[in-house]
C-alpha positions as a Python dict, from the first residue, in 0.01 Angstrom:
ca = {
    (1, 'X'): (0, 0, 0),
    (2, 'X'): (94, -360, -78),
    (3, 'X'): (286, -493, -376),
    (4, 'X'): (248, -814, -578),
    (5, 'X'): (445, -874, -892),
    (6, 'X'): (619, -1106, -1128),
    (7, 'X'): (911, -1091, -1369),
    (8, 'X'): (966, -1314, -1671),
    (9, 'X'): (1242, -1331, -1930),
    (10, 'X'): (1293, -1562, -2223),
    (11, 'X'): (1627, -1594, -2403),
    (12, 'X'): (1587, -1611, -2778),
    (13, 'X'): (1959, -1676, -2833),
    (14, 'X'): (2293, -1573, -2680),
    (15, 'X'): (2231, -1201, -2741),
    (16, 'X'): (1855, -1153, -2755),
    (17, 'X'): (1580, -1185, -2497),
    (18, 'X'): (1225, -1078, -2416),
    (19, 'X'): (1160, -929, -2071),
    (20, 'X'): (816, -891, -1907),
    (21, 'X'): (735, -731, -1569),
    (22, 'X'): (404, -688, -1391),
    (23, 'X'): (344, -512, -1057),
    (24, 'X'): (11, -466, -873),
    (25, 'X'): (-12, -214, -587),
    (26, 'X'): (-343, -233, -399),
    (27, 'X'): (-427, -10, -103),
    (28, 'X'): (-395, -217, 211),
    (29, 'X'): (-732, -98, 346),
    (30, 'X'): (-924, -93, 13),
    (31, 'X'): (-833, -336, -267),
    (32, 'X'): (-1073, -150, -502),
    (33, 'X'): (-813, 128, -523),
    (34, 'X'): (-493, 13, -686),
    (35, 'X'): (-214, 87, -931),
    (36, 'X'): (-73, -145, -1198),
    (37, 'X'): (257, -125, -1387),
    (38, 'X'): (324, -358, -1680),
    (39, 'X'): (637, -357, -1897),
    (40, 'X'): (741, -551, -2205),
    (41, 'X'): (1082, -515, -2368),
    (42, 'X'): (1319, -659, -2624),
    (43, 'X'): (1677, -674, -2499),
    (44, 'X'): (1988, -706, -2715),
    (45, 'X'): (2341, -760, -2579),
    (46, 'X'): (2563, -513, -2767),
    (47, 'X'): (2891, -632, -2613),
    (48, 'X'): (2904, -961, -2419),
    (49, 'X'): (3244, -880, -2263),
    (50, 'X'): (3131, -557, -2095),
    (51, 'X'): (2763, -657, -2054),
    (52, 'X'): (2644, -355, -2255),
    (53, 'X'): (2277, -389, -2354),
    (54, 'X'): (2009, -207, -2552),
    (55, 'X'): (1650, -243, -2431),
    (56, 'X'): (1346, -128, -2632),
    (57, 'X'): (996, -154, -2495),
    (58, 'X'): (668, -17, -2366),
    (59, 'X'): (533, 49, -2018),
    (60, 'X'): (170, 84, -1918),
    (61, 'X'): (76, 249, -1588),
    (62, 'X'): (-280, 240, -1458),
    (63, 'X'): (-426, 409, -1149),
    (64, 'X'): (-783, 325, -1043),
    (65, 'X'): (-820, 663, -871),
    (66, 'X'): (-574, 912, -1023),
    (67, 'X'): (-729, 1228, -884),
    (68, 'X'): (-906, 1520, -1053),
    (69, 'X'): (-800, 1594, -1410),
    (70, 'X'): (-551, 1305, -1431),
    (71, 'X'): (-568, 1012, -1673),
    (72, 'X'): (-616, 661, -1539),
    (73, 'X'): (-396, 501, -1803),
    (74, 'X'): (-54, 610, -1928),
    (75, 'X'): (134, 423, -2202),
    (76, 'X'): (497, 514, -2266),
    (77, 'X'): (771, 376, -2488),
    (78, 'X'): (1136, 359, -2395),
    (79, 'X'): (1484, 286, -2521),
    (80, 'X'): (1755, 229, -2262),
    (81, 'X'): (2122, 162, -2287),
    (82, 'X'): (2286, -4, -1990),
    (83, 'X'): (2527, -257, -1851),
    (84, 'X'): (2466, -588, -1682),
    (85, 'X'): (2716, -716, -1430),
}
């Protein structure tokens, strides 16, 4: 399996930003079979001194061949609390 991806972020102001991630995972021997992960999030800095952040967003996962009984597409939402350093 190979991986190709990109990350993008745009600062709206000192505390707010938009974060986008995209990853493509093709099979090395068959590019017709692949997985994709795409994320979009809004990030807010809760405390600039400690680097505490709140991130709200959505993630879409797609598998071209998920196996019997599995869905190809899975959309999830998330809220994370973390620290940047």
